[in-house]
Amino acid sequence: MRRKFVAGNWKMNTLAGSATALAKGLAEGVLTTESVDVAVFPPLPYLAAVSATVAGSGVRVGAQNVYHEKPGAFTGEVSVEMLLDVGCQWVLVGHSERRHLVGECNSLVNRKLIQACERGLSVILCVGETLLERQSHQTEMVLNSQMAGSLLGVDAALMPKIVIAYEPVWAIGTGVNATPDQAESAHHHLRTWLAGRYNRMVSESTRILYGGSVKANNAKELLSLSNVDGVLVGGASLEVEGFSKIIQAARDVSR
Ligand code: PEP
């Protein structure tokens, strides 16, 4: 059985005080003996402080971005080694805000993913279609192309380090989430894609998270879907109470 995973992407929010307060609040409620995986993705400047705050709890820490080169002359960038050094186990790649606001393409996402996995981080690879693409019935084609491009040259042996997040762009930060049917159908499509590209074992063992306006009041319905193995939460992960309720929903459906 795939273990449920609840991930909180804090995006460009919090300051030092609020980041550690949020981390402390979460760490108090998430034990090391959890039946679900929980990770938070704070802004880069607060990674070390958040890692120290959640140490000894069941909360893991990840970064929202990484550079694909080894340490060197890359002004403004952050290496895999630096992220490991400040306590990260995870990194997000291919988030729609980086694809659409910063212009990251599949080939850059692919380089980041490979370097991160090969040098010690686990990766959440985000994929998802825009509203226009969905309306023009291109969802599956877009997912195929993002998966193929982002996982180019990635062997099955690396797949245990990779989690996929299906995040329809039109659902991120909009308050509109995919219906259970839309989410289940996209997740089923991604799982079938994994079986075709790799094999049945990879398809059945790779976790696929849903992201896009997940809140305490809709998490349980989404987490109950057979191909939804967790959630990637943006806005609702910035508050201890709301995020804790989402974690509880994942525990409930894991029983
Ligand atoms: C996200 O940032 O990945 C996300 C899903 O955001 P939100 O939950 O705010 O839609």
Coordinates of C-alpha atoms and ligand atoms in Angstrom, one line a residue:
M1 CA 0.0 0.0 0.0
R2 CA 1.3 3.5 -0.8
R3 CA 1.7 5.6 2.3
K4 CA -0.2 8.9 2.2
F5 CA 1.9 12.0 1.9
V6 CA 0.8 15.5 3.0
A7 CA 3.2 18.3 1.8
G8 CA 2.9 22.0 2.5
N9 CA 4.4 24.5 0.1
W10 CA 4.8 27.8 1.9
K11 CA 5.8 29.6 -1.3
M12 CA 7.2 33.1 -0.8
N13 CA 5.4 33.5 2.6
T14 CA 6.4 33.8 6.3
L15 CA 9.3 35.7 7.9
A16 CA 11.8 34.1 10.4
G17 CA 9.4 34.4 13.4
S18 CA 6.3 33.1 11.6
A19 CA 8.2 30.3 9.9
T20 CA 9.5 28.9 13.1
A21 CA 6.2 29.4 14.9
L22 CA 4.4 27.5 12.1
A23 CA 7.0 24.7 12.2
K24 CA 6.8 24.4 16.0
G25 CA 3.0 24.2 15.9
L26 CA 3.1 21.4 13.3
A27 CA 6.0 19.5 15.0
E28 CA 4.0 19.3 18.2
G29 CA 1.2 17.5 16.5
V30 CA 3.2 15.2 14.1
L31 CA 5.0 12.3 15.8
T32 CA 7.8 10.2 14.3
T33 CA 5.4 7.2 14.5
E34 CA 2.9 8.7 12.0
S35 CA 1.0 6.5 9.6
V36 CA 1.5 9.3 7.0
D37 CA 4.4 11.3 5.6
V38 CA 4.4 15.0 6.3
A39 CA 6.8 17.6 4.8
V40 CA 7.0 21.3 4.6
F41 CA 8.6 23.5 2.0
P42 CA 9.6 26.8 3.6
P43 CA 11.4 29.7 1.7
L44 CA 15.1 29.1 1.3
P45 CA 16.3 31.6 4.1
Y46 CA 14.3 29.7 6.7
L47 CA 15.2 26.1 5.9
A48 CA 17.9 25.7 8.5
A49 CA 15.7 27.2 11.3
V50 CA 12.7 25.2 10.3
S51 CA 14.8 22.0 10.1
A52 CA 16.1 22.6 13.6
T53 CA 12.6 23.4 14.9
V54 CA 11.1 20.1 13.6
A55 CA 14.0 17.9 14.5
G56 CA 12.8 14.8 16.4
S57 CA 9.2 15.2 15.1
G58 CA 7.6 13.5 12.1
V59 CA 7.8 16.6 10.0
R60 CA 10.3 16.5 7.1
V61 CA 11.7 19.6 5.3
G62 CA 12.1 20.3 1.6
A63 CA 13.1 23.2 -0.6
Q64 CA 11.0 24.9 -3.2
N65 CA 13.8 25.0 -5.8
V66 CA 17.4 23.8 -6.4
Y67 CA 20.0 24.4 -9.1
H68 CA 21.2 21.5 -11.2
E69 CA 24.9 22.2 -11.2
K70 CA 27.6 21.2 -8.7
P71 CA 28.7 24.0 -6.3
G72 CA 30.6 26.7 -8.2
A73 CA 30.2 30.0 -10.0
F74 CA 26.4 30.2 -10.2
T75 CA 25.4 33.5 -8.6
G76 CA 22.2 33.5 -6.7
E77 CA 21.6 29.7 -7.0
V78 CA 21.4 27.0 -4.3
S79 CA 23.0 23.5 -4.7
V80 CA 21.8 20.1 -3.6
E81 CA 24.7 19.9 -1.2
M82 CA 23.5 23.2 0.5
L83 CA 20.0 21.9 0.9
L84 CA 21.2 18.6 2.4
D85 CA 23.5 20.6 4.7
V86 CA 20.5 22.5 6.1
G87 CA 18.4 19.4 6.8
C88 CA 16.4 19.1 3.6
Q89 CA 15.3 15.7 2.4
W90 CA 12.9 16.9 -0.4
V91 CA 12.8 19.4 -3.2
L92 CA 9.9 20.5 -5.4
V93 CA 10.6 20.6 -9.2
G94 CA 8.4 21.7 -12.0
H95 CA 5.9 23.7 -9.9
S96 CA 3.6 25.6 -12.1
E97 CA 4.7 29.0 -10.6
R98 CA 8.2 28.2 -11.7
R99 CA 7.1 26.9 -15.1
H100 CA 4.8 29.8 -15.8
L101 CA 6.3 32.8 -13.9
V102 CA 10.0 32.0 -14.2
G103 CA 9.8 30.1 -17.5
E104 CA 11.3 26.8 -16.4
C105 CA 10.9 24.2 -19.3
N106 CA 10.8 20.4 -19.1
S107 CA 14.4 20.1 -20.0
L108 CA 15.5 22.3 -17.0
V109 CA 13.1 20.5 -14.7
N110 CA 14.6 17.2 -15.9
R111 CA 18.2 18.4 -15.1
K112 CA 17.2 19.5 -11.7
L113 CA 15.3 16.3 -11.0
I114 CA 18.2 14.1 -12.0
Q115 CA 20.8 16.0 -10.1
A116 CA 18.7 16.2 -7.0
C117 CA 17.9 12.5 -6.9
E118 CA 21.4 11.4 -7.8
R119 CA 23.0 13.6 -5.2
G120 CA 20.7 12.6 -2.3
L121 CA 17.4 14.5 -2.3
S122 CA 13.9 13.1 -2.9
V123 CA 11.8 15.0 -5.4
I124 CA 8.2 16.0 -5.9
L125 CA 7.8 16.5 -9.6
C126 CA 4.8 18.8 -10.4
V127 CA 2.8 18.5 -13.6
G128 CA -0.5 20.0 -14.7
E129 CA -2.4 21.6 -17.4
T130 CA -3.7 25.2 -17.8
L131 CA -7.4 26.0 -18.0
L132 CA -7.0 26.6 -21.8
E133 CA -5.4 23.3 -22.3
R134 CA -8.1 21.5 -20.3
Q135 CA -10.9 23.3 -22.2
S136 CA -9.3 22.3 -25.5
H137 CA -9.1 18.7 -24.4
Q138 CA -5.3 18.6 -24.2
T139 CA -4.9 17.6 -20.6
E140 CA -3.6 14.1 -21.2
M141 CA -1.3 15.3 -24.0
V142 CA 0.2 18.0 -21.7
L143 CA 0.7 15.5 -18.9
N144 CA 2.3 13.0 -21.2
S145 CA 4.7 15.7 -22.5
Q146 CA 5.6 17.0 -19.1
M147 CA 6.2 13.5 -17.7
A148 CA 8.2 12.4 -20.7
G149 CA 10.3 15.6 -20.7
S150 CA 10.8 15.8 -17.0
L151 CA 11.7 12.1 -16.6
L152 CA 13.9 11.8 -19.7
G153 CA 16.8 9.4 -19.0
V154 CA 15.5 8.6 -15.5
D155 CA 15.8 4.9 -14.8
A156 CA 13.3 2.9 -12.9
A157 CA 16.0 2.5 -10.2
L158 CA 15.6 6.3 -9.4
M159 CA 11.8 6.2 -9.2
P160 CA 11.6 5.4 -5.5
K161 CA 13.1 8.9 -4.9
I162 CA 10.3 10.5 -7.0
V163 CA 6.8 11.5 -6.1
I164 CA 4.5 13.0 -8.8
A165 CA 2.1 15.9 -8.0
Y166 CA -0.8 16.5 -10.3
E167 CA -1.5 20.2 -10.0
P168 CA -3.9 21.6 -12.5
V169 CA -2.7 25.2 -13.0
W170 CA -6.3 26.5 -12.9
A171 CA -6.8 25.1 -9.4
I172 CA -3.6 26.5 -7.8
G173 CA -4.4 29.4 -5.5
T174 CA -7.8 29.9 -7.1
G175 CA -10.2 28.3 -4.6
V176 CA -11.4 26.1 -7.4
N177 CA -10.3 22.5 -7.1
A178 CA -10.6 19.6 -9.5
T179 CA -13.7 17.5 -8.9
P180 CA -13.0 14.0 -7.6
D181 CA -13.7 12.7 -11.1
Q182 CA -11.3 15.1 -12.7
A183 CA -8.5 14.3 -10.1
E184 CA -9.0 10.5 -10.3
S185 CA -9.0 10.5 -14.0
A186 CA -5.8 12.5 -14.3
H187 CA -4.1 10.4 -11.6
H188 CA -5.2 7.2 -13.3
H189 CA -3.8 8.5 -16.5
L190 CA -0.5 9.3 -14.9
R191 CA -0.3 5.9 -13.3
T192 CA -1.0 4.3 -16.7
W193 CA 1.7 6.5 -18.2
L194 CA 4.2 5.2 -15.6
A195 CA 3.3 1.6 -16.4
G196 CA 3.9 2.2 -20.1
R197 CA 7.2 4.1 -19.6
Y198 CA 8.5 1.9 -16.8
N199 CA 6.6 -1.2 -15.6
R200 CA 3.8 -2.3 -13.3
M201 CA 5.9 -2.2 -10.2
V202 CA 6.9 1.5 -10.7
S203 CA 3.3 2.4 -11.6
E204 CA 1.9 0.8 -8.5
S205 CA 4.5 2.0 -6.1
T206 CA 4.9 5.7 -7.2
R207 CA 2.9 8.1 -5.2
I208 CA 0.8 10.6 -7.0
L209 CA -0.3 13.7 -5.0
Y210 CA -3.1 16.1 -5.9
G211 CA -2.5 19.8 -5.5
G212 CA -4.8 22.8 -6.1
S213 CA -6.9 24.6 -3.5
V214 CA -6.8 21.7 -1.1
K215 CA -8.4 22.8 2.2
A216 CA -9.4 21.2 5.5
N217 CA -13.0 20.8 4.2
N218 CA -12.2 19.0 0.9
A219 CA -9.0 17.1 1.7
K220 CA -10.7 13.9 2.9
E221 CA -12.8 13.4 -0.3
L222 CA -9.7 13.9 -2.4
L223 CA -7.5 11.7 -0.2
S224 CA -10.1 8.9 -0.4
L225 CA -9.7 8.5 -4.2
S226 CA -7.9 5.3 -5.0
N227 CA -5.2 6.9 -7.1
V228 CA -4.6 9.9 -4.9
D229 CA -1.8 9.2 -2.5
G230 CA -1.6 12.5 -0.8
V231 CA -1.9 16.2 -1.3
L232 CA 0.4 19.2 -2.0
V233 CA -1.1 22.1 -0.2
G234 CA -0.2 25.8 -0.7
G235 CA -2.3 28.5 1.0
A236 CA -3.9 26.1 3.6
S237 CA -0.4 25.0 4.8
L238 CA 0.3 28.4 6.3
E239 CA -1.8 27.9 9.3
V240 CA -1.2 25.2 11.9
E241 CA -4.9 24.4 12.5
G242 CA -6.0 24.1 8.9
F243 CA -2.9 22.1 7.8
S244 CA -3.2 19.8 10.9
K245 CA -6.8 19.0 9.8
I246 CA -5.5 18.0 6.4
I247 CA -2.9 15.7 8.0
Q248 CA -5.7 14.2 10.2
A249 CA -7.8 13.6 7.0
A250 CA -4.8 11.6 5.6
R251 CA -4.5 9.6 8.9
D252 CA -8.2 8.9 8.8
V253 CA -8.2 7.5 5.3
S254 CA -5.0 5.5 6.0
R255 CA -6.7 3.4 8.8
Ligands
PEP1 C1 0.7 24.8 -4.6 O1 1.3 25.8 -4.4 O2 1.3 23.8 -5.0 C2 -0.8 24.8 -4.4 C3 -1.4 23.7 -4.7 O3 -1.3 25.9 -3.9 P1 -2.8 26.1 -3.3 O4 -3.1 25.0 -2.3 O5 -2.8 27.4 -2.6 O6 -3.8 26.0 -4.5

